[in-house]
Amino acid sequence: VEHYLQNIKQKAQLNAFLETFDEEAFAQADAVDQKLANGTAGKLAGMVIGIKDVLAYKGHSLQASSQILNGFKSLYTAPAVQRLLEADAIIIGRQNCDEFAMGASNENSSFGNVLNADAEDRVPGGSSGGSAVAVQADLCLASIGSDTGGSVRQPASFCGVVGLKPTYSRISRYGLIAYASSFDQIGFITKSVEDAALLLEVTAGPDGMDSTASQREVPAYSELLQADKKYKIGYIRDCFESEGLDAEVKNAILNVKDMLKEAGHDVEPVEFPYLDYMVPSYYILTTAEASSNLGRFDGVKYGFRSDNATDLTSLYKKTRAEGFGPEVQRRIVLGTFVLSADYYDAYYTKAQKVRRLIKEKTDELLQAYDFLILPTAPTTAFKLGENTANPLAMYLADIFTVQASLAGVPAISIPVGRDTNGMSIGLQLMTRSFEEPQLLAFSNYIM
Ligand code: GLN
């Protein structure tokens, strides 16, 4: 704990942590010491973990890096965090992220940008940018974050660490601030696949407070990390032909593909005809869900309330105008538009149908192949400010991560190389729902 707290202080310019929980972390460490001495320590004994500012931890500030939640403190602890504590992990602090997890570069936080520790003039990715940099820069051993359309995988790719998004519903979402509920999934950023397996094993499983959390039994993922068979792997050809894919990223991923083939795995190109529809359907559906989910932040129930209100309507308007940042406001407006009576069928209903097609095609491919491999992101970490003027360009950068989110299947990003600027390149693997054991085992094998 001392080691990490010192690193967090020394590398404060990275802006990865919003606050640290020094006293509690030391107390937790002392308790773990005692348990280790008497042989009762849990599976995560002594693992020092940071939590993204979207997960409830009783008595601590929870803001989704937004000013609209200024002053709000969690009334309870999210089961995902509670289970970490029960397994004797140590929670060291709260991590910076894009406001309400909306973003891909951590440039939408009301607490300022997070810097990539490999090159401080570059973004860490997002929305879990603080969580990824924290692991990259050795500010904690692992981070727990959320992935709605790539927010764990893409920053992991940009920071050279592992990012796991489990199957939708594998972990209870109770106590996770909602962005787009039919996509939101808790995930982990770690240095190794083994750590991701351990964290999943401890946090997954049914929960009385989230009826959508899967009832399926939770395998002992960390004991199933041996990939001892030859797999069938599809690489989505359309992804590799897509305009905007950086040549160095492309070559690095194709190299891994060739290595897997040489190692005796059955690797084939597959067609996925819906690439152009992925980002539009993702942004129509997630903004629609967000506009509804964020309706609760009205200045009455949580956190910040505008001082300039004169009546109830102006209280709502002024609180929301002052409390939400520009990207969140943009998405609320977009989402409200696509749900409005005149446009509902043209946008929302259509996007739901497209999502169904994407899910069916993805599931069909995953019946024929154990894994689909593709880049995690079309580029490596870009320069701060490079994409901020053009929200559409920023959205398009999510092209490879939103497929698993639209389909609800598990996916992981693992580091497989660096470009000539020294920035990390991530390989993404997807597999069938609830087949995390083979996803983790195979990723472990590749790393
Ligand atoms: N970049 C995507 C978005 O802005 C993904 C964010 C996320 O997964 N929370 O919606």
GROMACS .gro file of N, CA and C in nm, residues 205-293:
model
  267
  205GLY      N    1  -2.136  -1.388  -1.085
  205GLY     CA    2  -2.239  -1.471  -1.023
  205GLY      C    3  -2.364  -1.394  -0.983
  206PRO      N    4  -2.469  -1.467  -0.947
  206PRO     CA    5  -2.598  -1.407  -0.919
  206PRO      C    6  -2.592  -1.306  -0.805
  207ASP      N    7  -2.690  -1.215  -0.807
  207ASP     CA    8  -2.699  -1.114  -0.702
  207ASP      C    9  -2.845  -1.074  -0.689
  208GLY      N   10  -2.895  -1.079  -0.567
  208GLY     CA   11  -3.035  -1.047  -0.542
  208GLY      C   12  -3.074  -0.905  -0.580
  209MET      N   13  -2.976  -0.816  -0.594
  209MET     CA   14  -3.007  -0.677  -0.625
  209MET      C   15  -3.005  -0.647  -0.775
  210ASP      N   16  -2.968  -0.743  -0.857
  210ASP     CA   17  -2.969  -0.722  -1.002
  210ASP      C   18  -3.028  -0.847  -1.067
  211SER      N   19  -3.155  -0.837  -1.106
  211SER     CA   20  -3.223  -0.957  -1.160
  211SER      C   21  -3.168  -0.994  -1.296
  212THR      N   22  -3.093  -0.904  -1.361
  212THR     CA   23  -3.035  -0.941  -1.490
  212THR      C   24  -2.901  -1.014  -1.474
  213ALA      N   25  -2.847  -1.018  -1.354
  213ALA     CA   26  -2.719  -1.088  -1.335
  213ALA      C   27  -2.743  -1.238  -1.355
  214SER      N   28  -2.655  -1.300  -1.434
  214SER     CA   29  -2.675  -1.440  -1.470
  214SER      C   30  -2.671  -1.533  -1.348
  215GLN      N   31  -2.758  -1.633  -1.353
  215GLN     CA   32  -2.764  -1.734  -1.246
  215GLN      C   33  -2.662  -1.846  -1.268
  216ARG      N   34  -2.596  -1.844  -1.384
  216ARG     CA   35  -2.505  -1.954  -1.415
  216ARG      C   36  -2.394  -1.969  -1.311
  217GLU      N   37  -2.355  -2.092  -1.296
  217GLU     CA   38  -2.246  -2.121  -1.204
  217GLU      C   39  -2.118  -2.048  -1.248
  218VAL      N   40  -2.036  -2.011  -1.153
  218VAL     CA   41  -1.912  -1.940  -1.185
  218VAL      C   42  -1.795  -2.038  -1.184
  219PRO      N   43  -1.732  -2.061  -1.299
  219PRO     CA   44  -1.617  -2.152  -1.302
  219PRO      C   45  -1.497  -2.095  -1.225
  220ALA      N   46  -1.406  -2.182  -1.186
  220ALA     CA   47  -1.281  -2.136  -1.122
  220ALA      C   48  -1.185  -2.095  -1.233
  221TYR      N   49  -1.212  -1.976  -1.290
  221TYR     CA   50  -1.137  -1.932  -1.409
  221TYR      C   51  -0.986  -1.941  -1.391
  222SER      N   52  -0.939  -1.904  -1.271
  222SER     CA   53  -0.793  -1.897  -1.252
  222SER      C   54  -0.727  -2.034  -1.251
  223GLU      N   55  -0.810  -2.139  -1.236
  223GLU     CA   56  -0.752  -2.275  -1.240
  223GLU      C   57  -0.767  -2.338  -1.377
  224LEU      N   58  -0.823  -2.261  -1.472
  224LEU     CA   59  -0.852  -2.317  -1.605
  224LEU      C   60  -0.773  -2.243  -1.712
  225LEU      N   61  -0.652  -2.203  -1.678
  225LEU     CA   62  -0.578  -2.116  -1.770
  225LEU      C   63  -0.487  -2.190  -1.868
  226GLN      N   64  -0.499  -2.321  -1.872
  226GLN     CA   65  -0.416  -2.400  -1.962
  226GLN      C   66  -0.487  -2.421  -2.096
  227ALA      N   67  -0.438  -2.359  -2.202
  227ALA     CA   68  -0.499  -2.382  -2.335
  227ALA      C   69  -0.428  -2.501  -2.397
  228ASP      N   70  -0.495  -2.617  -2.395
  228ASP     CA   71  -0.422  -2.736  -2.440
  228ASP      C   72  -0.483  -2.799  -2.564
  229LYS      N   73  -0.557  -2.718  -2.642
  229LYS     CA   74  -0.604  -2.777  -2.767
  229LYS      C   75  -0.584  -2.681  -2.884
  230LYS      N   76  -0.605  -2.733  -3.003
  230LYS     CA   77  -0.595  -2.648  -3.123
  230LYS      C   78  -0.733  -2.588  -3.148
  231TYR      N   79  -0.736  -2.458  -3.164
  231TYR     CA   80  -0.865  -2.389  -3.178
  231TYR      C   81  -0.894  -2.351  -3.322
  232LYS      N   82  -1.023  -2.325  -3.346
  232LYS     CA   83  -1.065  -2.268  -3.475
  232LYS      C   84  -1.081  -2.117  -3.456
  233ILE      N   85  -1.007  -2.042  -3.535
  233ILE     CA   86  -1.003  -1.897  -3.518
  233ILE      C   87  -1.043  -1.828  -3.648
  234GLY      N   88  -1.136  -1.737  -3.637
  234GLY     CA   89  -1.174  -1.658  -3.754
  234GLY      C   90  -1.118  -1.518  -3.740
  235TYR      N   91  -1.060  -1.466  -3.846
  235TYR     CA   92  -1.023  -1.324  -3.841
  235TYR      C   93  -1.113  -1.249  -3.939
  236ILE      N   94  -1.173  -1.144  -3.885
  236ILE     CA   95  -1.274  -1.071  -3.962
  236ILE      C   96  -1.205  -0.989  -4.070
  237ARG      N   97  -1.213  -1.040  -4.194
  237ARG     CA   98  -1.137  -0.981  -4.304
  237ARG      C   99  -1.174  -0.833  -4.324
  238ASP      N  100  -1.305  -0.806  -4.314
  238ASP     CA  101  -1.353  -0.669  -4.336
  238ASP      C  102  -1.284  -0.568  -4.243
  239CYS      N  103  -1.253  -0.613  -4.121
  239CYS     CA  104  -1.186  -0.523  -4.027
  239CYS      C  105  -1.049  -0.484  -4.080
  240PHE      N  106  -0.980  -0.581  -4.135
  240PHE     CA  107  -0.843  -0.555  -4.179
  240PHE      C  108  -0.839  -0.472  -4.307
  241GLU      N  109  -0.952  -0.468  -4.376
  241GLU     CA  110  -0.958  -0.388  -4.499
  241GLU      C  111  -1.017  -0.251  -4.472
  242SER      N  112  -1.057  -0.226  -4.347
  242SER     CA  113  -1.128  -0.101  -4.321
  242SER      C  114  -1.034   0.018  -4.328
  243GLU      N  115  -1.086   0.122  -4.386
  243GLU     CA  116  -1.011   0.246  -4.401
  243GLU      C  117  -0.998   0.305  -4.260
  244GLY      N  118  -0.886   0.363  -4.230
  244GLY     CA  119  -0.868   0.417  -4.095
  244GLY      C  120  -0.790   0.324  -4.005
  245LEU      N  121  -0.769   0.199  -4.051
  245LEU     CA  122  -0.688   0.107  -3.971
  245LEU      C  123  -0.541   0.137  -3.996
  246ASP      N  124  -0.471   0.170  -3.890
  246ASP     CA  125  -0.329   0.204  -3.897
  246ASP      C  126  -0.248   0.083  -3.947
  247ALA      N  127  -0.152   0.109  -4.036
  247ALA     CA  128  -0.077  -0.001  -4.099
  247ALA      C  129   0.003  -0.082  -3.997
  248GLU      N  130   0.060  -0.013  -3.898
  248GLU     CA  131   0.139  -0.087  -3.798
  248GLU      C  132   0.051  -0.175  -3.710
  249VAL      N  133  -0.067  -0.124  -3.678
  249VAL     CA  134  -0.161  -0.204  -3.598
  249VAL      C  135  -0.202  -0.328  -3.679
  250LYS      N  136  -0.236  -0.303  -3.803
  250LYS     CA  137  -0.278  -0.412  -3.892
  250LYS      C  138  -0.171  -0.520  -3.900
  251ASN      N  139  -0.047  -0.478  -3.925
  251ASN     CA  140   0.060  -0.577  -3.939
  251ASN      C  141   0.084  -0.656  -3.811
  252ALA      N  142   0.077  -0.586  -3.698
  252ALA     CA  143   0.100  -0.655  -3.570
  252ALA      C  144  -0.005  -0.764  -3.548
  253ILE      N  145  -0.130  -0.732  -3.579
  253ILE     CA  146  -0.237  -0.830  -3.556
  253ILE      C  147  -0.226  -0.944  -3.658
  254LEU      N  148  -0.195  -0.909  -3.783
  254LEU     CA  149  -0.180  -1.015  -3.884
  254LEU      C  150  -0.062  -1.106  -3.851
  255ASN      N  151   0.042  -1.050  -3.790
  255ASN     CA  152   0.156  -1.133  -3.746
  255ASN      C  153   0.113  -1.235  -3.643
  256VAL      N  154   0.032  -1.192  -3.547
  256VAL     CA  155  -0.016  -1.286  -3.445
  256VAL      C  156  -0.099  -1.395  -3.513
  257LYS      N  157  -0.182  -1.353  -3.604
  257LYS     CA  158  -0.264  -1.448  -3.679
  257LYS      C  159  -0.175  -1.554  -3.747
  258ASP      N  160  -0.068  -1.508  -3.812
  258ASP     CA  161   0.023  -1.603  -3.880
  258ASP      C  162   0.092  -1.696  -3.780
  259MET      N  163   0.131  -1.638  -3.665
  259MET     CA  164   0.196  -1.721  -3.562
  259MET      C  165   0.102  -1.831  -3.513
  260LEU      N  166  -0.024  -1.795  -3.497
  260LEU     CA  167  -0.121  -1.893  -3.448
  260LEU      C  168  -0.140  -2.004  -3.551
  261LYS      N  169  -0.137  -1.967  -3.675
  261LYS     CA  170  -0.151  -2.065  -3.783
  261LYS      C  171  -0.031  -2.160  -3.781
  262GLU      N  172   0.087  -2.101  -3.769
  262GLU     CA  173   0.208  -2.183  -3.765
  262GLU      C  174   0.209  -2.278  -3.645
  263ALA      N  175   0.147  -2.232  -3.536
  263ALA     CA  176   0.143  -2.316  -3.416
  263ALA      C  177   0.038  -2.427  -3.428
  264GLY      N  178  -0.029  -2.434  -3.544
  264GLY     CA  179  -0.119  -2.547  -3.568
  264GLY      C  180  -0.267  -2.519  -3.546
  265HIS      N  181  -0.300  -2.393  -3.513
  265HIS     CA  182  -0.442  -2.359  -3.499
  265HIS      C  183  -0.501  -2.339  -3.639
  266ASP      N  184  -0.632  -2.361  -3.645
  266ASP     CA  185  -0.701  -2.350  -3.772
  266ASP      C  186  -0.748  -2.204  -3.787
  267VAL      N  187  -0.678  -2.127  -3.869
  267VAL     CA  188  -0.710  -1.983  -3.880
  267VAL      C  189  -0.766  -1.952  -4.018
  268GLU      N  190  -0.884  -1.894  -4.021
  268GLU     CA  191  -0.947  -1.864  -4.151
  268GLU      C  192  -1.005  -1.723  -4.153
  269PRO      N  193  -1.008  -1.664  -4.273
  269PRO     CA  194  -1.077  -1.534  -4.284
  269PRO      C  195  -1.228  -1.555  -4.280
  270VAL      N  196  -1.300  -1.463  -4.218
  270VAL     CA  197  -1.446  -1.471  -4.218
  270VAL      C  198  -1.503  -1.336  -4.263
  271GLU      N  199  -1.624  -1.343  -4.316
  271GLU     CA  200  -1.690  -1.220  -4.360
  271GLU      C  201  -1.782  -1.170  -4.251
  272PHE      N  202  -1.780  -1.039  -4.230
  272PHE     CA  203  -1.878  -0.979  -4.139
  272PHE      C  204  -1.934  -0.855  -4.209
  273PRO      N  205  -2.053  -0.869  -4.266
  273PRO     CA  206  -2.101  -0.764  -4.358
  273PRO      C  207  -2.154  -0.638  -4.291
  274TYR      N  208  -2.153  -0.631  -4.157
  274TYR     CA  209  -2.222  -0.519  -4.091
  274TYR      C  210  -2.130  -0.415  -4.031
  275LEU      N  211  -2.004  -0.417  -4.072
  275LEU     CA  212  -1.908  -0.327  -4.010
  275LEU      C  213  -1.954  -0.180  -4.010
  276ASP      N  214  -2.010  -0.137  -4.123
  276ASP     CA  215  -2.051   0.004  -4.135
  276ASP      C  216  -2.168   0.040  -4.044
  277TYR      N  217  -2.240  -0.060  -3.995
  277TYR     CA  218  -2.360  -0.032  -3.916
  277TYR      C  219  -2.334  -0.036  -3.767
  278MET      N  220  -2.214  -0.078  -3.730
  278MET     CA  221  -2.188  -0.101  -3.588
  278MET      C  222  -2.187   0.028  -3.506
  279VAL      N  223  -2.108   0.126  -3.550
  279VAL     CA  224  -2.098   0.250  -3.473
  279VAL      C  225  -2.232   0.326  -3.473
  280PRO      N  226  -2.300   0.338  -3.589
  280PRO     CA  227  -2.430   0.407  -3.585
  280PRO      C  228  -2.532   0.338  -3.493
  281SER      N  229  -2.543   0.208  -3.501
  281SER     CA  230  -2.646   0.144  -3.416
  281SER      C  231  -2.605   0.154  -3.268
  282TYR      N  232  -2.476   0.140  -3.241
  282TYR     CA  233  -2.429   0.154  -3.102
  282TYR      C  234  -2.463   0.292  -3.047
  283TYR      N  235  -2.435   0.397  -3.123
  283TYR     CA  236  -2.456   0.532  -3.071
  283TYR      C  237  -2.604   0.570  -3.065
  284ILE      N  238  -2.687   0.516  -3.152
  284ILE     CA  239  -2.831   0.543  -3.141
  284ILE      C  240  -2.886   0.476  -3.014
  285LEU      N  241  -2.849   0.351  -2.995
  285LEU     CA  242  -2.906   0.279  -2.880
  285LEU      C  243  -2.848   0.328  -2.747
  286THR      N  244  -2.719   0.353  -2.742
  286THR     CA  245  -2.662   0.394  -2.612
  286THR      C  246  -2.703   0.536  -2.574
  287THR      N  247  -2.714   0.625  -2.673
  287THR     CA  248  -2.758   0.761  -2.636
  287THR      C  249  -2.904   0.758  -2.592
  288ALA      N  250  -2.986   0.673  -2.656
  288ALA     CA  251  -3.126   0.659  -2.615
  288ALA      C  252  -3.132   0.612  -2.470
  289GLU      N  253  -3.057   0.508  -2.438
  289GLU     CA  254  -3.059   0.455  -2.301
  289GLU      C  255  -3.002   0.558  -2.203
  290ALA      N  256  -2.899   0.628  -2.246
  290ALA     CA  257  -2.838   0.728  -2.158
  290ALA      C  258  -2.935   0.842  -2.129
  291SER      N  259  -3.009   0.886  -2.230
  291SER     CA  260  -3.100   1.000  -2.207
  291SER      C  261  -3.203   0.962  -2.102
  292SER      N  262  -3.242   0.836  -2.102
  292SER     CA  263  -3.336   0.789  -2.001
  292SER      C  264  -3.268   0.771  -1.865
  293ASN      N  265  -3.154   0.704  -1.863
  293ASN     CA  266  -3.083   0.680  -1.736
  293ASN      C  267  -3.040   0.810  -1.667
   0.00000   0.00000   0.00000
